[in-house]
mmCIF file of C-alpha atoms and ligand atoms in Angstrom:
data_model
loop_
_atom_site.group_PDB
_atom_site.id
_atom_site.type_symbol
_atom_site.label_atom_id
_atom_site.label_comp_id
_atom_site.label_asym_id
_atom_site.label_seq_id
_atom_site.Cartn_x
_atom_site.Cartn_y
_atom_site.Cartn_z
ATOM 1 C CA MET A 66 19.137 -22.714 15.169
ATOM 2 C CA GLU A 67 17.852 -22.426 18.711
ATOM 3 C CA THR A 68 20.632 -21.382 21.082
ATOM 4 C CA LYS A 69 20.205 -22.588 24.674
ATOM 5 C CA ILE A 70 21.471 -20.305 27.407
ATOM 6 C CA TYR A 71 22.726 -21.854 30.646
ATOM 7 C CA LYS A 72 23.287 -19.384 33.451
ATOM 8 C CA VAL A 73 25.852 -20.997 35.715
ATOM 9 C CA SER A 74 27.174 -19.507 38.939
ATOM 10 C CA SER A 75 29.581 -22.249 40.000
ATOM 11 C CA ALA A 76 31.349 -25.324 38.692
ATOM 12 C CA ASP A 77 28.881 -27.437 40.722
ATOM 13 C CA SER A 78 25.916 -26.500 38.553
ATOM 14 C CA THR A 79 24.070 -29.471 37.044
ATOM 15 C CA LEU A 80 23.635 -27.381 33.884
ATOM 16 C CA ILE A 81 27.311 -28.003 33.124
ATOM 17 C CA LYS A 82 26.466 -31.652 32.419
ATOM 18 C CA GLU A 83 23.893 -30.549 29.850
ATOM 19 C CA ALA A 84 26.420 -28.308 28.105
ATOM 20 C CA ALA A 85 28.996 -31.123 28.164
ATOM 21 C CA ASP A 86 26.429 -33.517 26.637
ATOM 22 C CA ILE A 87 26.018 -31.167 23.698
ATOM 23 C CA LEU A 88 29.803 -31.064 23.247
ATOM 24 C CA ARG A 89 30.104 -34.844 23.471
ATOM 25 C CA ASN A 90 27.456 -35.150 20.760
ATOM 26 C CA GLY A 91 29.323 -32.916 18.321
ATOM 27 C CA GLY A 92 27.678 -29.578 19.136
ATOM 28 C CA ILE A 93 29.366 -26.199 19.608
ATOM 29 C CA VAL A 94 28.993 -24.265 22.857
ATOM 30 C CA ALA A 95 30.309 -20.875 24.007
ATOM 31 C CA ILE A 96 32.000 -21.226 27.397
ATOM 32 C CA PRO A 97 33.498 -18.738 29.856
ATOM 33 C CA THR A 98 37.243 -18.815 30.547
ATOM 34 C CA GLU A 99 39.395 -16.487 32.664
ATOM 35 C CA THR A 100 40.590 -14.687 29.498
ATOM 36 C CA VAL A 101 37.634 -14.331 27.110
ATOM 37 C CA TYR A 102 34.636 -16.499 26.164
ATOM 38 C CA GLY A 103 35.561 -19.361 23.833
ATOM 39 C CA LEU A 104 33.474 -21.137 21.183
ATOM 40 C CA ALA A 105 34.155 -24.762 22.085
ATOM 41 C CA GLY A 106 33.789 -28.057 20.239
ATOM 42 C CA ASN A 107 35.431 -31.506 20.216
ATOM 43 C CA ALA A 108 39.008 -30.810 19.067
ATOM 44 C CA LEU A 109 39.457 -34.334 17.734
ATOM 45 C CA ASP A 110 36.551 -34.160 15.276
ATOM 46 C CA GLY A 111 37.202 -32.239 12.051
ATOM 47 C CA THR A 112 33.498 -31.865 11.236
ATOM 48 C CA VAL A 113 32.979 -30.054 14.550
ATOM 49 C CA THR A 114 35.818 -27.615 13.998
ATOM 50 C CA GLU A 115 34.310 -26.807 10.606
ATOM 51 C CA LYS A 116 31.129 -25.703 12.385
ATOM 52 C CA ILE A 117 33.190 -23.427 14.636
ATOM 53 C CA TYR A 118 34.824 -21.676 11.678
ATOM 54 C CA LYS A 119 31.445 -21.249 10.010
ATOM 55 C CA ALA A 120 29.671 -19.769 13.058
ATOM 56 C CA LYS A 121 32.484 -17.237 13.565
ATOM 57 C CA GLY A 122 32.957 -16.481 9.876
ATOM 58 C CA ARG A 123 36.644 -17.251 10.456
ATOM 59 C CA PRO A 124 39.126 -18.051 7.660
ATOM 60 C CA SER A 125 40.001 -21.741 7.967
ATOM 61 C CA ASP A 126 43.777 -21.202 7.725
ATOM 62 C CA ASN A 127 43.703 -19.561 11.176
ATOM 63 C CA PRO A 128 44.336 -22.400 13.651
ATOM 64 C CA LEU A 129 42.455 -23.042 16.901
ATOM 65 C CA ILE A 130 43.705 -23.417 20.468
ATOM 66 C CA VAL A 131 43.021 -26.804 22.102
ATOM 67 C CA HIS A 132 41.854 -26.606 25.737
ATOM 68 C CA ILE A 133 42.580 -29.297 28.314
ATOM 69 C CA SER A 134 41.690 -29.668 31.993
ATOM 70 C CA GLU A 135 44.306 -32.271 33.022
ATOM 71 C CA TYR A 136 48.022 -32.339 32.300
ATOM 72 C CA SER A 137 47.736 -35.941 31.067
ATOM 73 C CA GLN A 138 45.581 -34.779 28.125
ATOM 74 C CA TRP A 139 48.536 -32.909 26.602
ATOM 75 C CA ALA A 140 50.933 -35.722 25.599
ATOM 76 C CA PRO A 141 48.600 -37.408 23.054
ATOM 77 C CA LEU A 142 48.143 -34.082 21.216
ATOM 78 C CA VAL A 143 51.831 -33.343 20.560
ATOM 79 C CA LYS A 144 54.954 -35.158 19.294
ATOM 80 C CA GLU A 145 56.685 -34.726 22.629
ATOM 81 C CA ILE A 146 56.663 -32.474 25.677
ATOM 82 C CA PRO A 147 60.149 -30.971 26.133
ATOM 83 C CA GLU A 148 61.499 -29.946 29.555
ATOM 84 C CA SER A 149 60.898 -26.277 28.792
ATOM 85 C CA ALA A 150 57.199 -26.993 28.188
ATOM 86 C CA LYS A 151 56.940 -28.916 31.456
ATOM 87 C CA ALA A 152 58.508 -26.017 33.318
ATOM 88 C CA LEU A 153 56.000 -23.589 31.769
ATOM 89 C CA ALA A 154 53.054 -25.811 32.672
ATOM 90 C CA ASP A 155 54.360 -26.120 36.240
ATOM 91 C CA ALA A 156 54.652 -22.367 36.544
ATOM 92 C CA PHE A 157 51.575 -21.102 34.716
ATOM 93 C CA TRP A 158 48.941 -23.831 34.253
ATOM 94 C CA PRO A 159 46.110 -23.699 34.824
ATOM 95 C CA GLY A 160 46.161 -20.119 33.523
ATOM 96 C CA PRO A 161 46.277 -17.756 30.538
ATOM 97 C CA LEU A 162 49.240 -19.287 28.659
ATOM 98 C CA THR A 163 49.028 -21.146 25.329
ATOM 99 C CA VAL A 164 51.990 -23.301 24.279
ATOM 100 C CA ILE A 165 52.688 -24.292 20.661
ATOM 101 C CA LEU A 166 54.489 -27.580 19.881
ATOM 102 C CA PRO A 167 54.729 -29.949 16.881
ATOM 103 C CA LYS A 168 51.383 -31.776 16.672
ATOM 104 C CA SER A 169 50.563 -35.484 16.807
ATOM 105 C CA GLU A 170 48.470 -37.459 14.321
ATOM 106 C CA LEU A 171 45.391 -36.969 16.509
ATOM 107 C CA ILE A 172 44.986 -33.313 15.559
ATOM 108 C CA PRO A 173 42.659 -32.851 12.584
ATOM 109 C CA GLU A 174 43.767 -30.598 9.720
ATOM 110 C CA GLY A 175 41.007 -28.129 10.602
ATOM 111 C CA VAL A 176 42.373 -27.474 14.096
ATOM 112 C CA SER A 177 45.920 -26.709 13.008
ATOM 113 C CA GLY A 178 44.892 -24.715 9.929
ATOM 114 C CA GLY A 179 47.347 -26.674 7.805
ATOM 115 C CA LEU A 180 50.340 -26.063 10.139
ATOM 116 C CA SER A 181 52.485 -28.864 11.596
ATOM 117 C CA THR A 182 52.029 -27.518 15.137
ATOM 118 C CA VAL A 183 49.225 -27.316 17.696
ATOM 119 C CA ALA A 184 48.449 -24.683 20.343
ATOM 120 C CA VAL A 185 47.332 -26.019 23.761
ATOM 121 C CA ARG A 186 46.245 -24.343 26.962
ATOM 122 C CA MET A 187 44.767 -25.301 30.327
ATOM 123 C CA PRO A 188 42.396 -22.546 31.482
ATOM 124 C CA SER A 189 42.115 -21.735 35.191
ATOM 125 C CA ASP A 190 38.424 -20.837 35.134
ATOM 126 C CA GLU A 191 36.680 -23.505 37.225
ATOM 127 C CA ILE A 192 33.565 -23.636 35.036
ATOM 128 C CA ALA A 193 35.672 -24.042 31.882
ATOM 129 C CA ARG A 194 37.707 -26.847 33.452
ATOM 130 C CA LYS A 195 34.604 -28.671 34.634
ATOM 131 C CA ILE A 196 33.055 -28.454 31.162
ATOM 132 C CA ILE A 197 36.224 -29.879 29.557
ATOM 133 C CA THR A 198 36.365 -32.689 32.117
ATOM 134 C CA GLU A 199 32.676 -33.556 31.708
ATOM 135 C CA ALA A 200 32.919 -33.422 27.900
ATOM 136 C CA GLY A 201 35.683 -36.019 28.170
ATOM 137 C CA VAL A 202 37.599 -34.673 25.160
ATOM 138 C CA PRO A 203 39.973 -31.755 24.581
ATOM 139 C CA LEU A 204 38.030 -28.740 23.305
ATOM 140 C CA ALA A 205 39.071 -26.516 20.410
ATOM 141 C CA ALA A 206 37.977 -22.987 21.259
ATOM 142 C CA PRO A 207 38.693 -19.731 19.473
ATOM 143 C CA SER A 208 37.310 -16.565 21.029
ATOM 144 C CA ALA A 209 33.492 -16.630 20.782
ATOM 145 C CA ASN A 210 33.120 -13.477 18.689
ATOM 146 C CA THR A 211 32.304 -12.933 15.047
ATOM 147 C CA SER A 212 35.666 -12.927 13.267
ATOM 148 C CA GLY A 213 37.166 -9.424 13.241
ATOM 149 C CA LYS A 214 35.082 -8.081 16.146
ATOM 150 C CA PRO A 215 36.480 -7.457 19.640
ATOM 151 C CA SER A 216 36.726 -10.653 21.703
ATOM 152 C CA PRO A 217 33.798 -11.331 24.075
ATOM 153 C CA THR A 218 34.317 -10.865 27.812
ATOM 154 C CA THR A 219 30.646 -11.159 28.837
ATOM 155 C CA ALA A 220 27.858 -13.547 27.855
ATOM 156 C CA LYS A 221 26.033 -10.553 26.358
ATOM 157 C CA HIS A 222 28.896 -10.006 23.893
ATOM 158 C CA VAL A 223 28.561 -13.647 22.793
ATOM 159 C CA ILE A 224 24.775 -13.340 22.450
ATOM 160 C CA ASP A 225 25.213 -10.192 20.333
ATOM 161 C CA ASP A 226 27.533 -12.017 17.919
ATOM 162 C CA LEU A 227 26.508 -15.680 17.855
ATOM 163 C CA TYR A 228 22.932 -16.114 19.110
ATOM 164 C CA GLY A 229 21.057 -18.410 16.712
ATOM 165 C CA LYS A 230 24.313 -19.703 15.180
ATOM 166 C CA ILE A 231 25.517 -22.067 17.925
ATOM 167 C CA ASP A 232 23.975 -24.768 20.129
ATOM 168 C CA ALA A 233 24.404 -23.161 23.527
ATOM 169 C CA ILE A 234 26.006 -20.408 25.586
ATOM 170 C CA VAL A 235 27.198 -21.036 29.137
ATOM 171 C CA ASP A 236 26.925 -17.715 30.971
ATOM 172 C CA GLY A 237 29.464 -17.791 33.806
ATOM 173 C CA GLY A 238 29.676 -14.027 34.353
ATOM 174 C CA ASP A 239 32.402 -11.594 33.291
ATOM 175 C CA CYS A 240 35.909 -12.800 32.394
ATOM 176 C CA SER A 241 38.547 -11.842 34.949
ATOM 177 C CA VAL A 242 41.627 -11.273 32.746
ATOM 178 C CA GLY A 243 39.779 -9.778 29.781
ATOM 179 C CA VAL A 244 42.380 -10.257 27.013
ATOM 180 C CA GLU A 245 43.171 -13.553 25.288
ATOM 181 C CA SER A 246 45.945 -15.847 26.520
ATOM 182 C CA THR A 247 49.641 -15.298 25.943
ATOM 183 C CA VAL A 248 50.676 -17.417 22.934
ATOM 184 C CA LEU A 249 54.226 -18.810 23.012
ATOM 185 C CA SER A 250 55.804 -21.065 20.399
ATOM 186 C CA LEU A 251 58.211 -23.755 21.594
ATOM 187 C CA ALA A 252 58.360 -25.112 18.039
ATOM 188 C CA VAL A 253 61.202 -22.638 17.351
ATOM 189 C CA SER A 254 64.395 -21.799 19.211
ATOM 190 C CA PRO A 255 64.615 -19.541 21.140
ATOM 191 C CA PRO A 256 60.950 -19.652 22.225
ATOM 192 C CA ARG A 257 58.919 -16.946 20.516
ATOM 193 C CA LEU A 258 56.124 -14.831 21.958
ATOM 194 C CA LEU A 259 53.435 -14.564 19.278
ATOM 195 C CA ARG A 260 50.674 -12.864 21.253
ATOM 196 C CA PRO A 261 51.072 -11.035 24.592
ATOM 197 C CA GLY A 262 48.531 -11.690 27.357
ATOM 198 C CA GLY A 263 48.150 -12.150 31.096
ATOM 199 C CA ILE A 264 51.438 -14.078 31.401
ATOM 200 C CA THR A 265 54.023 -11.373 30.688
ATOM 201 C CA PRO A 266 57.380 -11.585 28.819
ATOM 202 C CA GLU A 267 59.133 -11.031 32.168
ATOM 203 C CA MET A 268 57.329 -14.027 33.708
ATOM 204 C CA LEU A 269 58.243 -16.236 30.724
ATOM 205 C CA THR A 270 61.878 -15.138 30.797
ATOM 206 C CA GLU A 271 62.105 -16.070 34.436
ATOM 207 C CA VAL A 272 61.234 -19.688 33.588
ATOM 208 C CA LEU A 273 62.846 -20.061 30.151
ATOM 209 C CA GLY A 274 65.752 -17.666 30.059
ATOM 210 C CA GLU A 275 65.900 -15.993 26.654
ATOM 211 C CA ILE A 276 62.733 -15.551 24.586
ATOM 212 C CA GLU A 277 62.100 -13.583 21.410
ATOM 213 C CA ILE A 278 59.158 -11.281 20.940
ATOM 214 C CA ASP A 279 57.724 -11.581 17.442
ATOM 215 C CA ASP A 280 57.847 -8.307 15.534
ATOM 216 C CA ALA A 281 54.106 -8.598 14.824
ATOM 217 C CA VAL A 282 53.408 -8.011 18.543
ATOM 218 C CA TYR A 283 54.346 -4.356 18.070
ATOM 219 C CA ASN A 284 54.177 -3.699 14.360
ATOM 220 C CA LYS A 285 52.040 -4.261 11.333
ATOM 221 C CA LEU A 286 53.066 -7.409 9.478
ATOM 222 C CA ALA A 287 55.330 -6.388 6.598
ATOM 223 C CA GLU A 288 53.848 -6.789 3.118
ATOM 224 C CA GLY A 289 54.536 -10.305 1.800
ATOM 225 C CA LYS A 290 55.933 -11.619 5.102
ATOM 226 C CA GLU A 291 54.439 -14.855 6.391
ATOM 227 C CA ALA A 292 52.800 -14.569 9.821
ATOM 228 C CA ALA A 293 54.288 -16.798 12.552
ATOM 229 C CA SER A 294 50.783 -16.848 13.964
ATOM 230 C CA PRO A 295 48.172 -16.702 11.192
ATOM 231 C CA GLY A 296 45.826 -14.721 13.468
ATOM 232 C CA MET A 297 48.203 -11.775 13.274
ATOM 233 C CA LYS A 298 47.600 -11.174 9.608
ATOM 234 C CA TYR A 299 43.875 -10.618 9.959
ATOM 235 C CA LYS A 300 42.117 -7.390 10.840
ATOM 236 C CA HIS A 301 41.325 -7.675 14.496
ATOM 237 C CA TYR A 302 39.379 -6.230 17.352
ATOM 238 C CA SER A 303 38.043 -3.548 15.107
ATOM 239 C CA PRO A 304 35.111 -1.381 15.990
ATOM 240 C CA LYS A 305 33.483 0.566 13.150
ATOM 241 C CA ALA A 306 35.184 3.748 14.316
ATOM 242 C CA GLN A 307 38.539 4.901 13.047
ATOM 243 C CA ILE A 308 40.739 5.036 16.147
ATOM 244 C CA THR A 309 43.904 7.095 16.632
ATOM 245 C CA LEU A 310 46.108 6.153 19.570
ATOM 246 C CA ILE A 311 47.659 9.326 20.996
ATOM 247 C CA LYS A 312 50.846 9.360 23.053
ATOM 248 C CA SER A 313 50.836 12.561 25.100
ATOM 249 C CA ASP A 314 50.072 14.019 28.504
ATOM 250 C CA LEU A 315 46.446 14.570 29.478
ATOM 251 C CA GLU A 316 46.421 18.277 28.706
ATOM 252 C CA ALA A 317 47.745 17.911 25.163
ATOM 253 C CA PHE A 318 45.343 15.024 24.567
ATOM 254 C CA ILE A 319 42.352 17.142 25.576
ATOM 255 C CA ALA A 320 43.468 20.028 23.359
ATOM 256 C CA TYR A 321 43.969 17.698 20.385
ATOM 257 C CA ALA A 322 40.570 16.048 20.837
ATOM 258 C CA LYS A 323 38.868 19.431 21.069
ATOM 259 C CA GLU A 324 40.581 20.682 17.932
ATOM 260 C CA ASN A 325 40.022 17.585 15.797
ATOM 261 C CA ALA A 326 36.639 16.256 16.902
ATOM 262 C CA THR A 327 33.851 15.978 14.369
ATOM 263 C CA GLU A 328 30.139 15.472 15.051
ATOM 264 C CA ASN A 329 30.255 11.784 15.950
ATOM 265 C CA SER A 330 33.664 11.643 17.587
ATOM 266 C CA ALA A 331 34.408 10.174 21.008
ATOM 267 C CA VAL A 332 37.446 9.643 23.181
ATOM 268 C CA LEU A 333 38.631 6.402 24.741
ATOM 269 C CA CYS A 334 40.147 7.459 28.055
ATOM 270 C CA PHE A 335 40.929 6.277 31.573
ATOM 271 C CA GLU A 336 38.460 6.206 34.462
ATOM 272 C CA GLY A 337 38.266 9.539 36.221
ATOM 273 C CA GLU A 338 39.208 11.536 33.104
ATOM 274 C CA GLU A 339 35.681 11.699 31.637
ATOM 275 C CA GLU A 340 34.778 15.051 33.202
ATOM 276 C CA ALA A 341 37.829 16.754 31.726
ATOM 277 C CA MET A 342 37.126 15.562 28.185
ATOM 278 C CA PRO A 343 35.752 18.062 25.658
ATOM 279 C CA ILE A 344 33.564 15.410 23.947
ATOM 280 C CA ARG A 345 31.767 12.202 24.971
ATOM 281 C CA SER A 346 33.945 9.436 26.302
ATOM 282 C CA ILE A 347 34.163 5.705 26.905
ATOM 283 C CA THR A 348 36.636 4.498 29.526
ATOM 284 C CA TYR A 349 38.894 1.446 29.473
ATOM 285 C CA GLY A 350 40.120 0.981 33.047
ATOM 286 C CA LYS A 351 42.328 3.011 35.348
ATOM 287 C CA LYS A 352 45.437 4.890 34.264
ATOM 288 C CA ASP A 353 48.651 2.954 35.066
ATOM 289 C CA ASP A 354 46.590 -0.117 36.032
ATOM 290 C CA ALA A 355 47.126 -2.590 33.202
ATOM 291 C CA LEU A 356 44.991 -5.295 34.828
ATOM 292 C CA SER A 357 41.915 -3.070 34.899
ATOM 293 C CA GLN A 358 42.627 -1.885 31.339
ATOM 294 C CA ALA A 359 42.884 -5.499 30.122
ATOM 295 C CA LYS A 360 39.604 -6.383 31.808
ATOM 296 C CA ASN A 361 37.749 -3.484 30.164
ATOM 297 C CA ILE A 362 39.323 -2.916 26.749
ATOM 298 C CA PHE A 363 37.105 -5.198 24.638
ATOM 299 C CA ASP A 364 33.892 -4.003 26.274
ATOM 300 C CA ALA A 365 35.002 -0.414 25.661
ATOM 301 C CA LEU A 366 35.660 -1.132 21.971
ATOM 302 C CA ARG A 367 32.170 -2.609 21.618
ATOM 303 C CA LYS A 368 30.645 0.401 23.389
ATOM 304 C CA LEU A 369 32.222 2.728 20.806
ATOM 305 C CA ASP A 370 30.097 0.969 18.196
ATOM 306 C CA GLU A 371 27.003 1.165 20.378
ATOM 307 C CA ILE A 372 27.256 4.948 20.691
ATOM 308 C CA GLY A 373 27.894 5.281 16.959
ATOM 309 C CA ALA A 374 31.365 6.808 17.269
ATOM 310 C CA ASP A 375 33.056 7.236 13.881
ATOM 311 C CA LYS A 376 36.304 8.988 14.807
ATOM 312 C CA VAL A 377 37.929 8.109 18.122
ATOM 313 C CA PHE A 378 40.951 9.473 19.985
ATOM 314 C CA ALA A 379 42.409 6.991 22.460
ATOM 315 C CA ARG A 380 44.697 7.484 25.446
ATOM 316 C CA TYR A 381 47.954 5.526 25.205
ATOM 317 C CA PRO A 382 48.401 2.620 27.647
ATOM 318 C CA LYS A 383 51.765 1.787 29.207
ATOM 319 C CA ASN A 384 53.111 -1.065 27.149
ATOM 320 C CA ASP A 385 55.052 -3.176 29.603
ATOM 321 C CA GLY A 386 53.914 -6.180 31.683
ATOM 322 C CA VAL A 387 50.240 -6.954 31.038
ATOM 323 C CA GLY A 388 50.105 -3.492 29.452
ATOM 324 C CA LEU A 389 51.862 -4.980 26.399
ATOM 325 C CA ALA A 390 48.733 -7.089 25.793
ATOM 326 C CA VAL A 391 46.486 -4.033 26.123
ATOM 327 C CA PHE A 392 48.708 -2.045 23.744
ATOM 328 C CA ASN A 393 48.793 -4.934 21.247
ATOM 329 C CA ARG A 394 44.953 -5.115 21.071
ATOM 330 C CA LEU A 395 44.495 -1.340 20.940
ATOM 331 C CA ILE A 396 47.070 -0.712 18.219
ATOM 332 C CA ARG A 397 45.302 -3.331 16.069
ATOM 333 C CA ALA A 398 41.894 -1.839 16.817
ATOM 334 C CA ALA A 399 43.434 1.429 15.611
ATOM 335 C CA ALA A 400 44.801 -0.233 12.460
ATOM 336 C CA PHE A 401 48.259 0.953 13.660
ATOM 337 C CA ASN A 402 47.190 4.599 13.556
ATOM 338 C CA GLN A 403 49.137 6.459 16.219
ATOM 339 C CA LEU A 404 50.722 9.819 16.864
ATOM 340 C CA GLU A 405 52.859 11.456 19.513
ATOM 341 C CA LEU A 406 52.146 15.025 20.646
HETATM 342 O O1 TXA B 574 42.521 -16.898 25.760
HETATM 343 C C1 TXA B 574 42.438 -17.489 24.685
HETATM 344 O O2 TXA B 574 43.447 -17.953 24.110
HETATM 345 C C2 TXA B 574 41.052 -17.659 24.076
HETATM 346 C C3 TXA B 574 40.214 -18.495 25.050
HETATM 347 C C4 TXA B 574 38.880 -18.868 24.488
HETATM 348 O O3 TXA B 574 40.939 -19.616 25.448
HETATM 349 N N1 TXA B 574 41.129 -18.227 22.769
HETATM 350 C C5 TXA B 574 41.589 -17.522 21.694
HETATM 351 O O4 TXA B 574 41.576 -18.204 20.500
HETATM 352 O O5 TXA B 574 41.967 -16.372 21.769
HETATM 353 P P1 TXA B 574 41.695 -17.504 19.088
HETATM 354 O O6 TXA B 574 41.457 -18.589 18.113
HETATM 355 O O7 TXA B 574 40.796 -16.339 19.019
HETATM 356 O O8 TXA B 574 43.194 -17.064 18.983
HETATM 357 C C6 TXA B 574 44.199 -18.039 18.796
HETATM 358 C C7 TXA B 574 45.448 -17.407 18.231
HETATM 359 C C8 TXA B 574 45.274 -17.004 16.798
HETATM 360 O O9 TXA B 574 45.952 -15.773 16.587
HETATM 361 C C9 TXA B 574 45.965 -18.143 16.051
HETATM 362 O O10 TXA B 574 46.482 -17.719 14.818
HETATM 363 C C10 TXA B 574 47.054 -18.543 17.020
HETATM 364 O O11 TXA B 574 46.499 -18.381 18.306
HETATM 365 N N2 TXA B 574 47.426 -19.951 16.861
HETATM 366 C C11 TXA B 574 46.687 -21.055 17.139
HETATM 367 N N3 TXA B 574 47.349 -22.166 16.828
HETATM 368 C C12 TXA B 574 48.559 -21.780 16.338
HETATM 369 C C13 TXA B 574 49.692 -22.472 15.819
HETATM 370 N N4 TXA B 574 49.730 -23.797 15.744
HETATM 371 N N5 TXA B 574 50.742 -21.728 15.396
HETATM 372 C C14 TXA B 574 50.724 -20.374 15.470
HETATM 373 N N6 TXA B 574 49.673 -19.672 15.940
HETATM 374 C C15 TXA B 574 48.605 -20.359 16.365
HETATM 375 MG MG1 MG B 575 40.117 -14.456 18.509
#
């Protein structure tokens, strides 16, 4: 399949109409959002969502997020919008928050992966919103990576994974948040955080009062336990390298890396630490700056593959605020391999 590439520098670009035409006609198009690139298609057409699963190589029991550009698009997709959901939308939409509610009849089986609920979010990225508006339908969009690989935060990442498999890629530059949206279920009480992201637990608590953080945010899903969010049971964000996340001060980290490195090892460290490292390094943002770590983590994981790293020692991020999202992605990339020195 020929994949068109539209380089778009603002939401005014006439190329957006072309991309929206493809979407209206049942095609699938990778689009930028503030979190990561998404692989979008008409959320109300089950044959389109099938194409999305196929291009990504994604298991079809893992449901998709539906993207809207206007608040009024939400009500038809769900059974009802409770007060708590309205308050969240007021506070955080448009933005990196996904809200799960019982679904309406409009949602095809393929979008909800067999569940009785649907995940909806309104992205803040202007190009994304314009594409949704021009397409005239809500867009289902999982991250635009091959299933299992780190999520794409640049158009190049999307090209590397999906070129030739999808109709078009809208290149709107690098994503500003860099990790996928916060996923919160309002289909249970109290509300449950299923995936941490740019909207932090503290921010959600301020609006909702009590929330629960799903155990799978921190830990490996227990054998035989059903995942609240099907995405959590799959291997995720994984580079080819075997990563160990190391909780220690810088000095002990350096000594450990020196002692345990093999020929193709590398470290994943913070900016400014490269010089002190005993072996080659890839950085993932500044120490104690969760926003910069979030923006860089997926690119760093892809770079580890590019340099052929097979055994990687990674510096430990702080795991509060947006840092919880960074920690959550890294611990999965490390297949929960961690140690404290
Ligand atoms: O930031 C984002 O959310 C990006 C951009 C493109 O918007 N999208 C994204 O989609 O990350 P995806 O499909 O890669 O991740 C969606 C996650 C999966 O872990 C999925 O299992 C979960 O949300 N999910 C979707 N619908 C759900 C539902 N009804 N119940 C529970 N979990 C759901
Ligand atoms: Mg994904």
